PDB file of C-alpha atoms in Angstrom:
ATOM      1  CA  UNK V1395      78.451  98.153  98.916  1.00 74.00           C
ATOM      2  CA  UNK V1396      78.948  95.324  96.442  1.00 96.00           C
ATOM      3  CA  UNK V1397      81.143  92.267  97.055  1.00 97.00           C
ATOM      4  CA  UNK V1398      83.851  93.428  94.662  1.00 97.00           C
ATOM      5  CA  UNK V1399      84.272  96.784  96.407  1.00 97.00           C
ATOM      6  CA  UNK V1400      84.051  95.175  99.866  1.00 98.00           C
ATOM      7  CA  UNK V1401      86.936  92.786  99.258  1.00 98.00           C
ATOM      8  CA  UNK V1402      89.004  95.529  97.606  1.00 98.00           C
ATOM      9  CA  UNK V1403      88.522  97.683 100.705  1.00 98.00           C
ATOM     10  CA  UNK V1404      89.357  94.724 102.967  1.00 98.00           C
ATOM     11  CA  UNK V1405      92.686  94.267 101.156  1.00 98.00           C
ATOM     12  CA  UNK V1406      93.511  97.973 101.439  1.00 98.00           C
ATOM     13  CA  UNK V1407      92.588  97.993 105.136  1.00 98.00           C
ATOM     14  CA  UNK V1408      94.926  95.057 105.744  1.00 98.00           C
ATOM     15  CA  UNK V1409      97.775  96.795 103.884  1.00 98.00           C
ATOM     16  CA  UNK V1410      97.317  99.945 105.973  1.00 97.00           C
ATOM     17  CA  UNK V1411      97.255  97.915 109.182  1.00 97.00           C
ATOM     18  CA  UNK V1412     100.081  95.471 108.426  1.00 97.00           C
ATOM     19  CA  UNK V1413     102.381  97.703 106.359  1.00 96.00           C
ATOM     20  CA  UNK V1414     102.208 101.183 107.888  1.00 93.00           C
ATOM     21  CA  UNK V1415     105.161 102.310 105.772  1.00 94.00           C
ATOM     22  CA  UNK V1416     107.063 101.157 102.709  1.00 95.00           C
ATOM     23  CA  UNK V1417     105.838  98.401 100.384  1.00 96.00           C
ATOM     24  CA  UNK V1418     102.613  96.558 101.184  1.00 97.00           C
ATOM     25  CA  UNK V1419     100.422  93.936  99.581  1.00 98.00           C
ATOM     26  CA  UNK V1420      97.312  92.002 100.570  1.00 98.00           C
ATOM     27  CA  UNK V1421      94.691  89.753  99.061  1.00 98.00           C
ATOM     28  CA  UNK V1422      91.030  89.385  99.927  1.00 98.00           C
ATOM     29  CA  UNK V1423      88.604  86.710  98.813  1.00 98.00           C
ATOM     30  CA  UNK V1424      84.872  86.311  99.134  1.00 98.00           C
ATOM     31  CA  UNK V1425      83.373  82.881  99.735  1.00 98.00           C
ATOM     32  CA  UNK V1426      80.029  81.389  98.818  1.00 98.00           C
ATOM     33  CA  UNK V1427      79.053  81.395 102.497  1.00 97.00           C
ATOM     34  CA  UNK V1428      79.662  85.152 102.803  1.00 97.00           C
ATOM     35  CA  UNK V1429      83.070  85.274 104.454  1.00 98.00           C
ATOM     36  CA  UNK V1430      85.892  87.617 103.524  1.00 98.00           C
ATOM     37  CA  UNK V1431      89.274  85.921 103.847  1.00 98.00           C
ATOM     38  CA  UNK V1432      92.445  88.016 103.726  1.00 98.00           C
ATOM     39  CA  UNK V1433      96.134  87.234 103.518  1.00 98.00           C
ATOM     40  CA  UNK V1434      99.613  88.644 102.976  1.00 98.00           C
ATOM     41  CA  UNK V1435     102.775  87.078 101.630  1.00 96.00           C
ATOM     42  CA  UNK V1436     105.027  85.743 104.382  1.00 93.00           C
ATOM     43  CA  UNK V1437     108.301  87.508 105.057  1.00 92.00           C
ATOM     44  CA  UNK V1438     111.088  85.096 104.185  1.00 94.00           C
ATOM     45  CA  UNK V1439     114.865  85.060 104.303  1.00 96.00           C
ATOM     46  CA  UNK V1440     115.435  82.954 101.185  1.00 96.00           C
ATOM     47  CA  UNK V1441     113.686  84.262  98.060  1.00 92.00           C
ATOM     48  CA  UNK V1442     113.067  80.770  96.690  1.00 94.00           C
ATOM     49  CA  UNK V1443     110.668  80.099  99.593  1.00 95.00           C
ATOM     50  CA  UNK V1444     108.352  83.038  98.831  1.00 95.00           C
ATOM     51  CA  UNK V1445     104.628  82.486  98.404  1.00 96.00           C
ATOM     52  CA  UNK V1446     102.054  84.590  96.579  1.00 97.00           C
ATOM     53  CA  UNK V1447      99.994  87.105  98.515  1.00 98.00           C
ATOM     54  CA  UNK V1448      96.801  85.106  97.819  1.00 98.00           C
ATOM     55  CA  UNK V1449      98.093  81.782  99.145  1.00 98.00           C
ATOM     56  CA  UNK V1450      96.984  82.259 102.761  1.00 98.00           C
ATOM     57  CA  UNK V1451      93.384  83.085 101.833  1.00 98.00           C
ATOM     58  CA  UNK V1452      93.256  80.162  99.405  1.00 98.00           C
ATOM     59  CA  UNK V1453      94.463  77.792 102.127  1.00 98.00           C
ATOM     60  CA  UNK V1454      91.987  79.273 104.601  1.00 98.00           C
ATOM     61  CA  UNK V1455      89.132  78.590 102.171  1.00 98.00           C
ATOM     62  CA  UNK V1456      90.282  74.967 101.880  1.00 98.00           C
ATOM     63  CA  UNK V1457      90.537  74.691 105.661  1.00 98.00           C
ATOM     64  CA  UNK V1458      86.996  76.018 106.058  1.00 98.00           C
ATOM     65  CA  UNK V1459      85.776  73.840 103.178  1.00 98.00           C
ATOM     66  CA  UNK V1460      84.184  76.789 101.427  1.00 98.00           C
ATOM     67  CA  UNK V1461      84.225  77.946  97.804  1.00 98.00           C
ATOM     68  CA  UNK V1462      85.978  81.145  96.726  1.00 98.00           C
ATOM     69  CA  UNK V1463      83.796  83.236  94.395  1.00 98.00           C
ATOM     70  CA  UNK V1464      85.788  86.508  94.134  1.00 98.00           C
ATOM     71  CA  UNK V1465      89.422  87.493  94.655  1.00 98.00           C
ATOM     72  CA  UNK V1466      91.522  90.645  94.603  1.00 98.00           C
ATOM     73  CA  UNK V1467      95.237  91.271  95.127  1.00 98.00           C
ATOM     74  CA  UNK V1468      96.349  94.824  95.914  1.00 97.00           C
ATOM     75  CA  UNK V1469      99.837  96.289  96.340  1.00 97.00           C
ATOM     76  CA  UNK V1470     101.456  99.660  96.817  1.00 97.00           C
ATOM     77  CA  UNK V1471     105.054 100.816  96.398  1.00 97.00           C
ATOM     78  CA  UNK V1472     105.062 102.759  99.680  1.00 96.00           C
ATOM     79  CA  UNK V1473     102.667 104.516 102.033  1.00 95.00           C
ATOM     80  CA  UNK V1474     102.376 107.508  99.670  1.00 96.00           C
ATOM     81  CA  UNK V1475     101.819 105.540  96.463  1.00 96.00           C
ATOM     82  CA  UNK V1476      98.582 104.635  94.746  1.00 94.00           C
ATOM     83  CA  UNK V1477      97.231 101.125  95.200  1.00 95.00           C
ATOM     84  CA  UNK V1478      97.590  98.787  92.228  1.00 96.00           C
ATOM     85  CA  UNK V1479      95.577  95.679  91.434  1.00 97.00           C
ATOM     86  CA  UNK V1480      97.510  92.603  90.350  1.00 97.00           C
ATOM     87  CA  UNK V1481      95.817  89.973  88.206  1.00 97.00           C
ATOM     88  CA  UNK V1482      96.439  86.555  89.805  1.00 97.00           C
ATOM     89  CA  UNK V1483      99.651  84.993  88.525  1.00 96.00           C
ATOM     90  CA  UNK V1484      99.446  81.708  86.644  1.00 95.00           C
ATOM     91  CA  UNK V1485     100.065  79.661  89.794  1.00 96.00           C
ATOM     92  CA  UNK V1486      97.274  81.392  91.704  1.00 97.00           C
ATOM     93  CA  UNK V1487      94.965  81.045  88.721  1.00 97.00           C
ATOM     94  CA  UNK V1488      95.599  77.299  88.856  1.00 96.00           C
ATOM     95  CA  UNK V1489      94.847  77.316  92.595  1.00 97.00           C
ATOM     96  CA  UNK V1490      91.627  79.272  92.014  1.00 98.00           C
ATOM     97  CA  UNK V1491      90.477  77.023  89.144  1.00 96.00           C
ATOM     98  CA  UNK V1492      89.818  74.429  91.874  1.00 97.00           C
ATOM     99  CA  UNK V1493      86.521  76.281  92.467  1.00 97.00           C
ATOM    100  CA  UNK V1494      85.678  76.518  88.759  1.00 95.00           C
ATOM    101  CA  UNK V1495      86.167  78.887  85.888  1.00 95.00           C
ATOM    102  CA  UNK V1496      83.491  81.311  87.098  1.00 97.00           C
ATOM    103  CA  UNK V1497      85.602  82.587  90.016  1.00 98.00           C
ATOM    104  CA  UNK V1498      85.909  86.343  89.509  1.00 98.00           C
ATOM    105  CA  UNK V1499      89.328  87.953  89.883  1.00 98.00           C
ATOM    106  CA  UNK V1500      90.197  91.636  89.885  1.00 98.00           C
ATOM    107  CA  UNK V1501      92.485  92.395  86.963  1.00 97.00           C
ATOM    108  CA  UNK V1502      95.224  94.909  86.263  1.00 95.00           C
ATOM    109  CA  UNK V1503      94.275  97.692  83.899  1.00 90.00           C
ATOM    110  CA  UNK V1504      95.728 101.004  82.768  1.00 86.00           C
ATOM    111  CA  UNK V1505      93.037 103.151  84.366  1.00 86.00           C
ATOM    112  CA  UNK V1506      93.372 101.621  87.828  1.00 80.00           C
ATOM    113  CA  UNK V1507      89.626 101.079  88.012  1.00 88.00           C
ATOM    114  CA  UNK V1508      88.204  98.086  89.828  1.00 95.00           C
ATOM    115  CA  UNK V1509      87.495  95.499  87.136  1.00 96.00           C
ATOM    116  CA  UNK V1510      86.739  91.800  87.646  1.00 98.00           C
ATOM    117  CA  UNK V1511      86.865  89.016  85.084  1.00 98.00           C
ATOM    118  CA  UNK V1512      86.038  85.338  85.420  1.00 98.00           C
ATOM    119  CA  UNK V1513      88.905  82.876  85.203  1.00 97.00           C
ATOM    120  CA  UNK V1514      87.500  81.662  81.889  1.00 96.00           C
ATOM    121  CA  UNK V1515      87.804  85.236  80.578  1.00 97.00           C
ATOM    122  CA  UNK V1516      91.352  85.568  81.905  1.00 97.00           C
ATOM    123  CA  UNK V1517      92.441  82.189  80.534  1.00 94.00           C
ATOM    124  CA  UNK V1518      90.072  81.292  77.674  1.00 92.00           C
ATOM    125  CA  UNK V1519      92.282  78.427  76.514  1.00 91.00           C
ATOM    126  CA  UNK V1520      92.946  76.788  79.883  1.00 89.00           C
ATOM    127  CA  UNK V1521      94.137  73.176  79.711  1.00 90.00           C
ATOM    128  CA  UNK V1522      91.123  71.821  81.657  1.00 84.00           C
ATOM    129  CA  UNK V1523      89.027  72.224  78.505  1.00 84.00           C
ATOM    130  CA  UNK V1524      90.830  69.187  77.061  1.00 88.00           C
ATOM    131  CA  UNK V1525      89.005  67.079  79.648  1.00 86.00           C
ATOM    132  CA  UNK V1526      85.511  68.539  79.379  1.00 74.00           C
ATOM    133  CA  UNK V1527      82.891  66.395  77.702  1.00 65.00           C
TER     134      UNK V1527
END
C-alpha cells in the first residue's frame, strides 16, 4: 500500500476509534523517517481557542525533529456518513510550508477520490517566492 493510502487509512482508523458516533475528524502525516503521526482537534469550551485537526501531528513532527512529507485531513458528519477530505486551511498550509513547498497534501474534490497536490500546486503564488533568489 502506498504512503498516501496508508495515511488516509490511519486517519480513518483514528476517527473510528476516537469518535465512535457523531462527528469525527483526524489528520495523519507521513515523515521522511517513515513515521505516521496522527492527531485530532482538541475539545474546547470556548470556540476562540480551537485548533485545527492537523496541529497535533505538526507539533509532534517538530518535537521529533523530523520532516513532514505527506498530510491528510479527514472528517465525517456522523458514524453513517461518508468520509470527506479537507484541503489544509491557510494556517495549516503556512505551518506545513516550514518543510518546503513539495509537501504533499490531500485535497478536497467533487469525486471524493484520494488526490494529493504539493503545496506549490495548492498555493502557486505563495508569499515566500518574494524571497527566493
